[in-house]
């Protein structure tokens, strides 16, 4: 058992292949254990993960965006040369500052304010499908699942859409920098990209300040920064501008990719969804449970704590593995089985839980539902192509880099019924 704990490595091997399966032994025998390779305590059971999320004073989120692989002195120098000063946003802010800020910035995420987004997501999705429906074989990530969430995210934030390509390379660098294990050489390369991203985020903020009536959440945030700078601070605005790009789109792209991969490998479920679209909302929740895009998150103890029968010292860093909790058979019957009819699928932990729970969860869900509605209606004969899946090695963001699918365009339903 302690051998398994000592061998645990979230950057390679079984965790990269299937994080929930890789921690089955831990859920059964040692639900909280110290990983010497990572320097973190790993938490694998549903109830323990939920109780950590629930108490954000004892389990502070302050380390949520820390570099999980400490920067080398050379990489620190590179970052400093760009004036890099990533700090607190919402997700890694302690109370009471977090709640004060969250309350001020909440409105845009309310369901009534998301109605208008629905039409835009549908239009963009249809345009993308129109573009490839006669081709018979595409990489869905390249053709749709990357760009649509990014466009929606930029629109929601009010950031100019012509920045898509730059954002894309920056977002990957930010993810590797925060949750990956780059080699010392890669650290330098990543540090340059992150430094440029930081400066670029600053430029975008300046551009937005010049348009005081602009629409979107970041414009609103900038106006609040002018009104109540002690709550919506300058440092928050700059750090959030950088973090939100990844939070708002990478999460949704990867979750959508996982959803199609999962449904197409469980053909019965795919066919049921095609036959009865009313199954889609629960199918989306089950995909988020079974193959979510956010597989692990972080917390740090502010005092000695007891968790899963283990004594934790103050300052203990925790990796709470939602992917493992989501398949914990103590909470989900036959947790390792994919079942779109599961009645408690929505209790998954993929969006976190408690006072930091994902603010954008309904945007993510909306996009996933519309992707599935449109694809299952127009391409019910879709299947996965033969392929090797590749993933960006990191602790937290999960989804294949590409998803090749194929179908026979001759059998497209709209040809029979134009
Ligand atoms: C926080 C996951 C989409 C904005 C979080 C957290 C997770 C998460 C795990 C941390 C929760 C916690 O600490 O309890 C996801 C997943 C998504 C998604 C899996 C898509 C499937 C989005 C979108 C947006 C967004 C589309 C914005 C447009 C945020 C914000 C927070 C957050 C602002 C910080 C909330 C706070 O700390 O008060 N998300 N997210 N997310 N997410 Fe998401």
Short mmCIF file of C-alpha atoms and ligand atoms in Angstrom, two decimals:
data_model
loop_
_atom_site.label_atom_id
_atom_site.label_comp_id
_atom_site.label_asym_id
_atom_site.label_seq_id
_atom_site.Cartn_x
_atom_site.Cartn_y
_atom_site.Cartn_z
CA UNK A 1 0.00 0.00 0.00
CA UNK A 2 2.68 2.49 1.00
CA UNK A 3 4.49 1.23 -2.11
CA UNK A 4 1.53 2.39 -4.19
CA UNK A 5 1.54 5.74 -2.38
CA UNK A 6 5.28 6.11 -2.97
CA UNK A 7 4.91 5.22 -6.64
CA UNK A 8 1.97 7.57 -7.28
CA UNK A 9 2.84 9.99 -10.09
CA UNK A 10 0.09 12.19 -11.55
CA UNK A 11 2.16 13.20 -14.59
CA UNK A 12 2.61 9.76 -16.12
CA UNK A 13 1.45 6.14 -16.06
CA UNK A 14 -1.98 4.99 -14.83
CA UNK A 15 -3.20 8.42 -13.62
CA UNK A 16 -2.70 9.85 -17.09
CA UNK A 17 -4.54 6.89 -18.64
CA UNK A 18 -7.50 6.87 -16.22
CA UNK A 19 -7.27 8.89 -12.98
CA UNK A 20 -10.32 7.26 -11.35
CA UNK A 21 -9.06 3.73 -12.00
CA UNK A 22 -5.53 4.69 -10.94
CA UNK A 23 -6.85 5.59 -7.48
CA UNK A 24 -9.24 2.67 -6.96
CA UNK A 25 -6.76 1.09 -4.50
CA UNK A 26 -6.69 4.36 -2.54
CA UNK A 27 -10.49 4.67 -2.38
CA UNK A 28 -10.61 1.11 -1.01
CA UNK A 29 -7.66 1.11 1.35
CA UNK A 30 -6.02 4.47 2.00
CA UNK A 31 -8.32 7.32 1.00
CA UNK A 32 -5.93 10.07 2.09
CA UNK A 33 -2.22 9.49 1.48
CA UNK A 34 0.96 11.50 1.10
CA UNK A 35 2.63 11.43 -2.29
CA UNK A 36 6.37 12.01 -1.84
CA UNK A 37 6.83 12.52 -5.60
CA UNK A 38 4.36 15.41 -5.64
CA UNK A 39 4.68 16.73 -2.08
CA UNK A 40 0.88 16.70 -1.81
CA UNK A 41 -1.68 14.69 0.16
CA UNK A 42 -3.98 12.89 -2.26
CA UNK A 43 -7.71 12.70 -1.39
CA UNK A 44 -9.69 10.10 -3.33
CA UNK A 45 -13.14 9.48 -1.74
CA UNK A 46 -16.30 11.39 -2.58
CA UNK A 47 -17.24 12.33 1.01
CA UNK A 48 -13.74 13.52 1.93
CA UNK A 49 -13.45 15.63 -1.24
CA UNK A 50 -16.82 17.19 -0.57
CA UNK A 51 -15.96 18.01 3.04
CA UNK A 52 -12.74 19.69 1.88
CA UNK A 53 -14.65 21.79 -0.68
CA UNK A 54 -17.26 22.61 1.97
CA UNK A 55 -14.79 24.14 4.48
CA UNK A 56 -12.81 26.76 2.60
CA UNK A 57 -11.42 28.27 5.83
CA UNK A 58 -9.71 25.14 7.17
CA UNK A 59 -8.94 24.08 3.58
CA UNK A 60 -7.87 27.30 1.90
CA UNK A 61 -7.99 27.54 -1.91
CA UNK A 62 -4.94 29.84 -1.90
CA UNK A 63 -2.74 27.26 -3.69
CA UNK A 64 -5.29 26.50 -6.47
CA UNK A 65 -3.30 28.33 -9.17
CA UNK A 66 0.22 27.81 -7.76
CA UNK A 67 2.77 26.26 -10.10
CA UNK A 68 2.53 22.59 -9.12
CA UNK A 69 6.09 22.08 -10.39
CA UNK A 70 8.11 24.83 -8.70
CA UNK A 71 9.77 27.19 -11.17
CA UNK A 72 13.53 26.88 -11.65
CA UNK A 73 15.53 30.03 -10.77
CA UNK A 74 16.08 30.56 -14.54
CA UNK A 75 12.34 30.37 -15.25
CA UNK A 76 11.66 32.79 -12.34
CA UNK A 77 14.10 35.25 -13.93
CA UNK A 78 12.29 35.00 -17.26
CA UNK A 79 8.90 35.54 -15.61
CA UNK A 80 10.23 38.51 -13.62
CA UNK A 81 11.54 40.10 -16.84
CA UNK A 82 7.91 40.33 -18.03
CA UNK A 83 6.73 41.80 -14.70
CA UNK A 84 4.70 38.61 -14.16
CA UNK A 85 2.67 38.98 -10.95
CA UNK A 86 -0.17 36.46 -11.16
CA UNK A 87 -1.99 36.63 -7.83
CA UNK A 88 -5.45 36.13 -6.34
CA UNK A 89 -8.48 35.83 -8.64
CA UNK A 90 -11.73 34.35 -7.30
CA UNK A 91 -10.84 30.70 -7.35
CA UNK A 92 -7.77 31.08 -5.10
CA UNK A 93 -8.97 33.91 -2.85
CA UNK A 94 -9.63 33.43 0.89
CA UNK A 95 -12.65 34.66 2.82
CA UNK A 96 -13.96 37.22 3.45
CA UNK A 97 -12.44 38.87 0.33
CA UNK A 98 -13.64 36.06 -1.95
CA UNK A 99 -17.34 36.30 -1.09
CA UNK A 100 -17.37 40.10 -1.22
CA UNK A 101 -15.93 39.97 -4.71
CA UNK A 102 -18.00 37.00 -5.89
CA UNK A 103 -21.24 38.74 -4.85
CA UNK A 104 -20.33 41.90 -6.76
CA UNK A 105 -19.47 39.95 -9.93
CA UNK A 106 -22.21 37.33 -9.90
CA UNK A 107 -24.98 38.82 -12.03
CA UNK A 108 -23.65 37.98 -15.49
CA UNK A 109 -23.69 34.26 -14.62
CA UNK A 110 -27.33 34.14 -13.58
CA UNK A 111 -29.48 31.83 -15.77
CA UNK A 112 -31.70 34.73 -16.92
CA UNK A 113 -28.61 36.50 -18.29
CA UNK A 114 -27.48 33.40 -20.16
CA UNK A 115 -30.64 33.02 -22.24
CA UNK A 116 -29.24 35.29 -24.94
CA UNK A 117 -26.10 33.12 -25.20
CA UNK A 118 -28.14 30.12 -26.22
CA UNK A 119 -28.87 31.46 -29.71
CA UNK A 120 -25.25 32.34 -30.29
CA UNK A 121 -24.01 28.89 -29.27
CA UNK A 122 -26.56 27.26 -31.56
CA UNK A 123 -25.72 29.48 -34.52
CA UNK A 124 -21.96 28.91 -34.19
CA UNK A 125 -22.47 25.15 -33.77
CA UNK A 126 -24.68 24.93 -36.84
CA UNK A 127 -22.23 26.94 -38.93
CA UNK A 128 -19.41 24.60 -37.95
CA UNK A 129 -21.45 21.47 -38.72
CA UNK A 130 -22.57 22.95 -42.08
CA UNK A 131 -18.88 23.35 -42.88
CA UNK A 132 -17.99 19.67 -42.39
CA UNK A 133 -21.18 17.63 -42.73
CA UNK A 134 -20.33 16.41 -46.24
CA UNK A 135 -16.73 15.50 -45.45
CA UNK A 136 -17.25 12.16 -43.68
CA UNK A 137 -14.21 12.45 -41.43
CA UNK A 138 -12.98 15.25 -39.17
CA UNK A 139 -11.11 16.01 -35.98
CA UNK A 140 -14.01 17.40 -33.93
CA UNK A 141 -11.63 19.34 -31.67
CA UNK A 142 -10.07 21.17 -34.60
CA UNK A 143 -13.36 21.74 -36.42
CA UNK A 144 -15.66 22.74 -33.58
CA UNK A 145 -14.97 21.86 -29.96
CA UNK A 146 -12.02 24.18 -29.52
CA UNK A 147 -13.18 27.26 -31.32
CA UNK A 148 -16.84 27.49 -30.35
CA UNK A 149 -16.19 27.50 -26.56
CA UNK A 150 -13.33 29.96 -27.08
CA UNK A 151 -15.53 32.31 -29.14
CA UNK A 152 -18.33 32.08 -26.55
CA UNK A 153 -15.84 32.71 -23.74
CA UNK A 154 -14.38 35.78 -25.46
CA UNK A 155 -17.85 37.09 -26.17
CA UNK A 156 -18.95 36.52 -22.57
CA UNK A 157 -15.88 38.34 -21.34
CA UNK A 158 -16.08 41.11 -23.96
CA UNK A 159 -12.58 40.36 -25.36
CA UNK A 160 -12.04 40.99 -29.11
CA UNK A 161 -12.63 37.81 -31.12
CA UNK A 162 -9.77 38.40 -33.54
CA UNK A 163 -7.37 37.20 -30.84
CA UNK A 164 -8.35 33.53 -31.06
CA UNK A 165 -5.02 32.11 -32.28
CA UNK A 166 -2.88 34.02 -29.77
CA UNK A 167 -5.19 33.02 -26.95
CA UNK A 168 -4.89 29.40 -27.95
CA UNK A 169 -1.11 29.15 -27.62
CA UNK A 170 -1.18 31.19 -24.41
CA UNK A 171 -3.85 29.02 -22.79
CA UNK A 172 -1.81 25.83 -23.28
CA UNK A 173 1.30 27.50 -21.79
CA UNK A 174 -0.71 28.68 -18.79
CA UNK A 175 -2.07 25.16 -18.19
CA UNK A 176 1.40 23.55 -18.41
CA UNK A 177 2.83 26.29 -16.18
CA UNK A 178 0.20 25.78 -13.48
CA UNK A 179 -0.63 22.06 -13.55
CA UNK A 180 2.12 20.37 -15.60
CA UNK A 181 5.65 19.07 -15.06
CA UNK A 182 7.77 20.82 -17.67
CA UNK A 183 11.46 19.90 -17.88
CA UNK A 184 13.91 22.69 -16.93
CA UNK A 185 14.32 23.48 -20.68
CA UNK A 186 10.56 23.56 -21.24
CA UNK A 187 10.21 25.77 -18.15
CA UNK A 188 12.13 28.53 -19.94
CA UNK A 189 10.00 28.24 -23.07
CA UNK A 190 6.78 28.14 -21.04
CA UNK A 191 7.94 31.07 -18.87
CA UNK A 192 8.38 33.22 -22.01
CA UNK A 193 4.91 32.29 -23.26
CA UNK A 194 3.34 32.92 -19.84
CA UNK A 195 5.21 36.23 -19.52
CA UNK A 196 3.93 37.33 -22.94
CA UNK A 197 0.41 36.22 -21.98
CA UNK A 198 0.65 38.30 -18.79
CA UNK A 199 1.70 41.40 -20.75
CA UNK A 200 -0.92 40.77 -23.38
CA UNK A 201 -3.64 40.44 -20.67
CA UNK A 202 -2.51 43.88 -19.44
CA UNK A 203 -2.82 45.33 -22.97
CA UNK A 204 -6.31 43.89 -23.40
CA UNK A 205 -7.35 45.46 -20.08
CA UNK A 206 -6.03 48.86 -21.22
CA UNK A 207 -7.95 48.55 -24.51
CA UNK A 208 -11.08 47.68 -22.55
CA UNK A 209 -10.61 50.60 -20.16
CA UNK A 210 -10.68 52.86 -23.23
CA UNK A 211 -14.21 51.61 -23.98
CA UNK A 212 -15.98 52.26 -20.68
CA UNK A 213 -19.44 51.20 -21.92
CA UNK A 214 -18.25 47.93 -23.44
CA UNK A 215 -20.28 44.77 -22.95
CA UNK A 216 -19.21 41.53 -21.28
CA UNK A 217 -18.13 40.35 -17.84
CA UNK A 218 -14.58 41.75 -17.93
CA UNK A 219 -15.87 45.20 -18.95
CA UNK A 220 -18.26 45.03 -16.03
CA UNK A 221 -15.40 43.90 -13.75
CA UNK A 222 -13.28 46.85 -14.94
CA UNK A 223 -16.12 49.27 -14.14
CA UNK A 224 -16.42 47.72 -10.67
CA UNK A 225 -12.66 48.09 -10.27
CA UNK A 226 -13.07 51.84 -10.81
CA UNK A 227 -16.04 52.02 -8.41
CA UNK A 228 -14.84 49.77 -5.55
CA UNK A 229 -11.08 49.21 -6.03
CA UNK A 230 -10.69 47.85 -2.50
CA UNK A 231 -12.93 44.84 -3.40
CA UNK A 232 -12.29 44.44 -7.14
CA UNK A 233 -8.57 45.25 -6.97
CA UNK A 234 -6.18 46.07 -9.86
CA UNK A 235 -4.22 42.91 -9.16
CA UNK A 236 -7.44 40.88 -9.33
CA UNK A 237 -8.39 42.35 -12.72
CA UNK A 238 -5.02 41.54 -14.30
CA UNK A 239 -4.75 38.04 -12.79
CA UNK A 240 -8.36 37.21 -13.69
CA UNK A 241 -7.92 38.38 -17.27
CA UNK A 242 -5.28 35.72 -17.67
CA UNK A 243 -6.89 32.93 -15.63
CA UNK A 244 -10.39 33.24 -17.03
CA UNK A 245 -9.38 32.41 -20.59
CA UNK A 246 -8.41 28.95 -19.43
CA UNK A 247 -11.25 28.70 -16.87
CA UNK A 248 -13.92 29.62 -19.36
CA UNK A 249 -12.95 27.77 -22.48
CA UNK A 250 -10.34 25.04 -21.98
CA UNK A 251 -12.62 23.41 -19.39
CA UNK A 252 -15.60 23.39 -21.73
CA UNK A 253 -13.69 22.28 -24.84
CA UNK A 254 -12.18 19.35 -23.00
CA UNK A 255 -15.46 18.38 -21.31
CA UNK A 256 -17.23 18.41 -24.69
CA UNK A 257 -14.48 16.31 -26.28
CA UNK A 258 -14.69 13.80 -23.42
CA UNK A 259 -18.47 13.73 -23.85
CA UNK A 260 -18.38 12.70 -27.53
CA UNK A 261 -15.59 10.19 -26.91
CA UNK A 262 -17.53 8.61 -24.04
CA UNK A 263 -20.87 8.46 -25.83
CA UNK A 264 -19.40 7.07 -29.03
CA UNK A 265 -17.61 4.33 -27.09
CA UNK A 266 -20.91 3.46 -25.38
CA UNK A 267 -22.91 3.01 -28.56
CA UNK A 268 -26.19 2.11 -26.86
CA UNK A 269 -26.15 5.37 -24.93
CA UNK A 270 -25.37 7.34 -28.11
CA UNK A 271 -28.24 5.68 -29.95
CA UNK A 272 -30.63 6.30 -27.06
CA UNK A 273 -29.71 10.00 -27.08
CA UNK A 274 -30.21 10.18 -30.86
CA UNK A 275 -33.64 8.56 -30.51
CA UNK A 276 -34.75 10.65 -27.54
CA UNK A 277 -33.17 14.11 -27.12
CA UNK A 278 -34.95 14.59 -23.77
CA UNK A 279 -32.17 12.34 -22.38
CA UNK A 280 -29.54 14.95 -23.23
CA UNK A 281 -29.44 17.01 -19.98
CA UNK A 282 -28.82 13.93 -17.82
CA UNK A 283 -26.43 12.45 -20.39
CA UNK A 284 -24.36 15.66 -20.11
CA UNK A 285 -24.24 15.33 -16.30
CA UNK A 286 -23.24 11.68 -16.56
CA UNK A 287 -20.45 12.60 -19.00
CA UNK A 288 -19.27 15.30 -16.57
CA UNK A 289 -19.29 12.68 -13.79
CA UNK A 290 -17.73 9.80 -15.66
CA UNK A 291 -15.23 11.74 -17.78
CA UNK A 292 -15.07 15.31 -16.52
CA UNK A 293 -12.51 17.80 -17.79
CA UNK A 294 -11.42 18.94 -14.32
CA UNK A 295 -10.07 15.85 -12.64
CA UNK A 296 -8.27 17.30 -9.62
CA UNK A 297 -8.19 20.58 -7.71
CA UNK A 298 -6.10 21.94 -4.84
CA UNK A 299 -6.45 23.16 -1.27
CA UNK A 300 -4.07 23.88 1.65
CA UNK A 301 -4.78 23.36 5.37
CA UNK A 302 -4.67 26.51 7.54
CA UNK A 303 -4.55 24.48 10.81
CA UNK A 304 -4.03 20.81 11.76
CA UNK A 305 -6.93 18.77 10.40
CA UNK A 306 -8.31 15.24 10.40
CA UNK A 307 -9.43 13.81 7.10
CA UNK A 308 -10.25 10.23 6.14
CA UNK A 309 -8.74 9.01 9.42
CA UNK A 310 -5.44 10.79 8.74
CA UNK A 311 -3.92 13.67 10.75
CA UNK A 312 -2.85 16.50 8.48
CA UNK A 313 -0.45 19.22 9.66
CA UNK A 314 -1.16 22.92 9.10
CA UNK A 315 0.14 23.95 5.67
CA UNK A 316 -0.51 20.50 4.12
CA UNK A 317 -1.11 20.74 0.39
CA UNK A 318 -3.96 18.61 -0.91
CA UNK A 319 -4.71 17.28 -4.37
CA UNK A 320 -8.41 16.42 -4.25
CA UNK A 321 -9.14 14.13 -7.15
CA UNK A 322 -12.71 14.77 -8.30
CA UNK A 323 -12.41 12.11 -11.02
CA UNK A 324 -11.87 9.53 -8.28
CA UNK A 325 -14.68 10.87 -6.06
CA UNK A 326 -16.98 10.85 -9.08
CA UNK A 327 -16.55 7.09 -9.43
CA UNK A 328 -16.59 6.30 -5.70
CA UNK A 329 -18.98 3.39 -5.29
CA UNK A 330 -19.76 4.61 -1.76
CA UNK A 331 -21.71 7.43 -3.38
CA UNK A 332 -22.47 6.31 -6.94
CA UNK A 333 -23.74 2.75 -7.34
CA UNK A 334 -21.49 0.94 -9.85
CA UNK A 335 -19.55 4.19 -10.05
CA UNK A 336 -17.22 2.90 -12.75
CA UNK A 337 -20.14 2.20 -15.12
CA UNK A 338 -21.34 4.83 -17.58
CA UNK A 339 -25.12 5.14 -17.30
CA UNK A 340 -27.02 8.08 -18.80
CA UNK A 341 -30.11 7.05 -16.78
CA UNK A 342 -28.30 7.42 -13.40
CA UNK A 343 -30.55 9.47 -11.15
CA UNK A 344 -27.82 11.15 -9.08
CA UNK A 345 -25.36 11.90 -11.91
CA UNK A 346 -25.74 15.64 -11.22
CA UNK A 347 -24.08 15.17 -7.80
CA UNK A 348 -20.66 14.91 -9.48
CA UNK A 349 -17.83 17.12 -8.21
CA UNK A 350 -16.49 18.25 -11.58
CA UNK A 351 -17.57 21.87 -10.96
CA UNK A 352 -16.26 21.80 -7.37
CA UNK A 353 -18.64 22.37 -4.49
CA UNK A 354 -19.51 25.01 -1.90
CA UNK A 355 -18.75 28.70 -1.98
CA UNK A 356 -16.18 28.50 -4.80
CA UNK A 357 -18.30 26.25 -6.98
CA UNK A 358 -17.80 27.07 -10.65
CA UNK A 359 -19.59 30.28 -11.59
CA UNK A 360 -19.64 29.32 -15.26
CA UNK A 361 -21.16 25.86 -14.81
CA UNK A 362 -24.37 26.77 -16.61
CA UNK A 363 -22.46 28.19 -19.57
CA UNK A 364 -20.46 24.97 -19.83
CA UNK A 365 -23.60 22.85 -19.56
CA UNK A 366 -25.45 24.96 -22.12
CA UNK A 367 -22.67 24.51 -24.69
CA UNK A 368 -22.41 20.79 -24.09
CA UNK A 369 -26.18 20.31 -24.47
CA UNK A 370 -26.34 22.26 -27.69
CA UNK A 371 -23.34 20.42 -29.19
CA UNK A 372 -25.03 17.15 -28.38
CA UNK A 373 -28.47 18.21 -29.62
CA UNK A 374 -27.12 19.37 -32.96
CA UNK A 375 -24.68 16.50 -33.55
CA UNK A 376 -27.06 13.70 -32.53
CA UNK A 377 -29.79 15.13 -34.77
CA UNK A 378 -27.64 15.72 -37.82
CA UNK A 379 -25.07 12.94 -37.54
CA UNK A 380 -26.66 9.98 -35.69
CA UNK A 381 -24.45 7.62 -37.74
CA UNK A 382 -21.28 9.22 -36.35
CA UNK A 383 -18.59 6.83 -35.06
CA UNK A 384 -15.13 7.12 -33.57
CA UNK A 385 -12.29 6.64 -36.05
CA UNK A 386 -9.30 4.40 -35.25
CA UNK A 387 -6.80 6.58 -33.44
CA UNK A 388 -4.30 6.91 -30.60
CA UNK A 389 -5.47 9.48 -28.07
CA UNK A 390 -2.91 11.92 -26.68
CA UNK A 391 -3.29 14.10 -23.58
CA UNK A 392 -1.39 17.09 -22.18
CA UNK A 393 0.36 15.60 -19.12
CA UNK A 394 -0.87 17.52 -16.07
CA UNK A 395 -2.73 16.94 -12.81
CA UNK A 396 -6.00 18.70 -13.49
CA UNK A 397 -7.21 19.37 -17.03
CA UNK A 398 -8.18 16.24 -18.94
CA UNK A 399 -9.35 15.59 -22.47
CA UNK A 400 -7.78 14.22 -25.68
CA UNK A 401 -5.93 16.68 -27.92
CA UNK A 402 -7.83 15.41 -30.96
CA UNK A 403 -10.99 13.44 -31.60
CA UNK A 404 -11.24 11.91 -35.05
CA UNK A 405 -14.76 10.89 -36.01
CA UNK A 406 -16.20 9.54 -39.25
CA UNK A 407 -19.52 8.83 -40.94
CA UNK A 408 -20.93 8.14 -44.38
CA UNK A 409 -22.19 11.46 -45.83
CA UNK A 410 -24.46 9.50 -48.18
CA UNK A 411 -26.45 8.53 -45.09
CA UNK A 412 -26.81 12.03 -43.68
CA UNK A 413 -30.49 12.31 -42.67
CA UNK A 414 -30.75 15.76 -44.24
CA UNK A 415 -29.95 14.29 -47.69
CA UNK A 416 -33.05 12.09 -47.43
CA UNK A 417 -35.14 14.91 -46.05
CA UNK A 418 -33.61 18.19 -47.29
C1 LIG B 1 -14.32 27.75 -10.70
C2 LIG B 1 -14.66 23.69 -13.37
C3 LIG B 1 -16.57 26.27 -17.05
C4 LIG B 1 -15.69 30.35 -14.58
C5 LIG B 1 -14.25 26.44 -11.12
C6 LIG B 1 -13.77 25.34 -10.29
C7 LIG B 1 -13.86 24.21 -11.04
C8 LIG B 1 -14.41 24.57 -12.34
C9 LIG B 1 -13.47 22.80 -10.61
C10 LIG B 1 -13.26 25.44 -8.85
C11 LIG B 1 -14.42 25.12 -7.91
C12 LIG B 1 -14.12 25.10 -6.43
O1 LIG B 1 -13.04 25.52 -5.99
O2 LIG B 1 -15.03 24.64 -5.68
C13 LIG B 1 -15.24 24.03 -14.59
C14 LIG B 1 -15.65 23.08 -15.62
C15 LIG B 1 -16.19 23.81 -16.65
C16 LIG B 1 -16.13 25.21 -16.27
C17 LIG B 1 -15.47 21.57 -15.54
C18 LIG B 1 -16.79 23.36 -17.98
C19 LIG B 1 -17.27 22.16 -18.24
C20 LIG B 1 -16.48 27.59 -16.72
C21 LIG B 1 -16.90 28.70 -17.56
C22 LIG B 1 -16.62 29.86 -16.86
C23 LIG B 1 -16.06 29.47 -15.58
C24 LIG B 1 -17.51 28.55 -18.95
C25 LIG B 1 -16.83 31.30 -17.26
C26 LIG B 1 -17.41 31.77 -18.29
C27 LIG B 1 -15.30 29.99 -13.31
C28 LIG B 1 -15.04 30.96 -12.24
C29 LIG B 1 -14.65 30.21 -11.11
C30 LIG B 1 -14.68 28.80 -11.53
C31 LIG B 1 -15.16 32.47 -12.34
C32 LIG B 1 -14.26 30.74 -9.74
C33 LIG B 1 -15.45 30.72 -8.77
C34 LIG B 1 -15.08 31.10 -7.35
O3 LIG B 1 -13.99 30.77 -6.87
O4 LIG B 1 -15.91 31.76 -6.68
N1 LIG B 1 -14.63 25.94 -12.36
N2 LIG B 1 -15.54 25.29 -15.03
N3 LIG B 1 -15.98 28.10 -15.54
N4 LIG B 1 -15.09 28.71 -12.84
FE1 LIG B 1 -15.40 27.01 -13.90
#
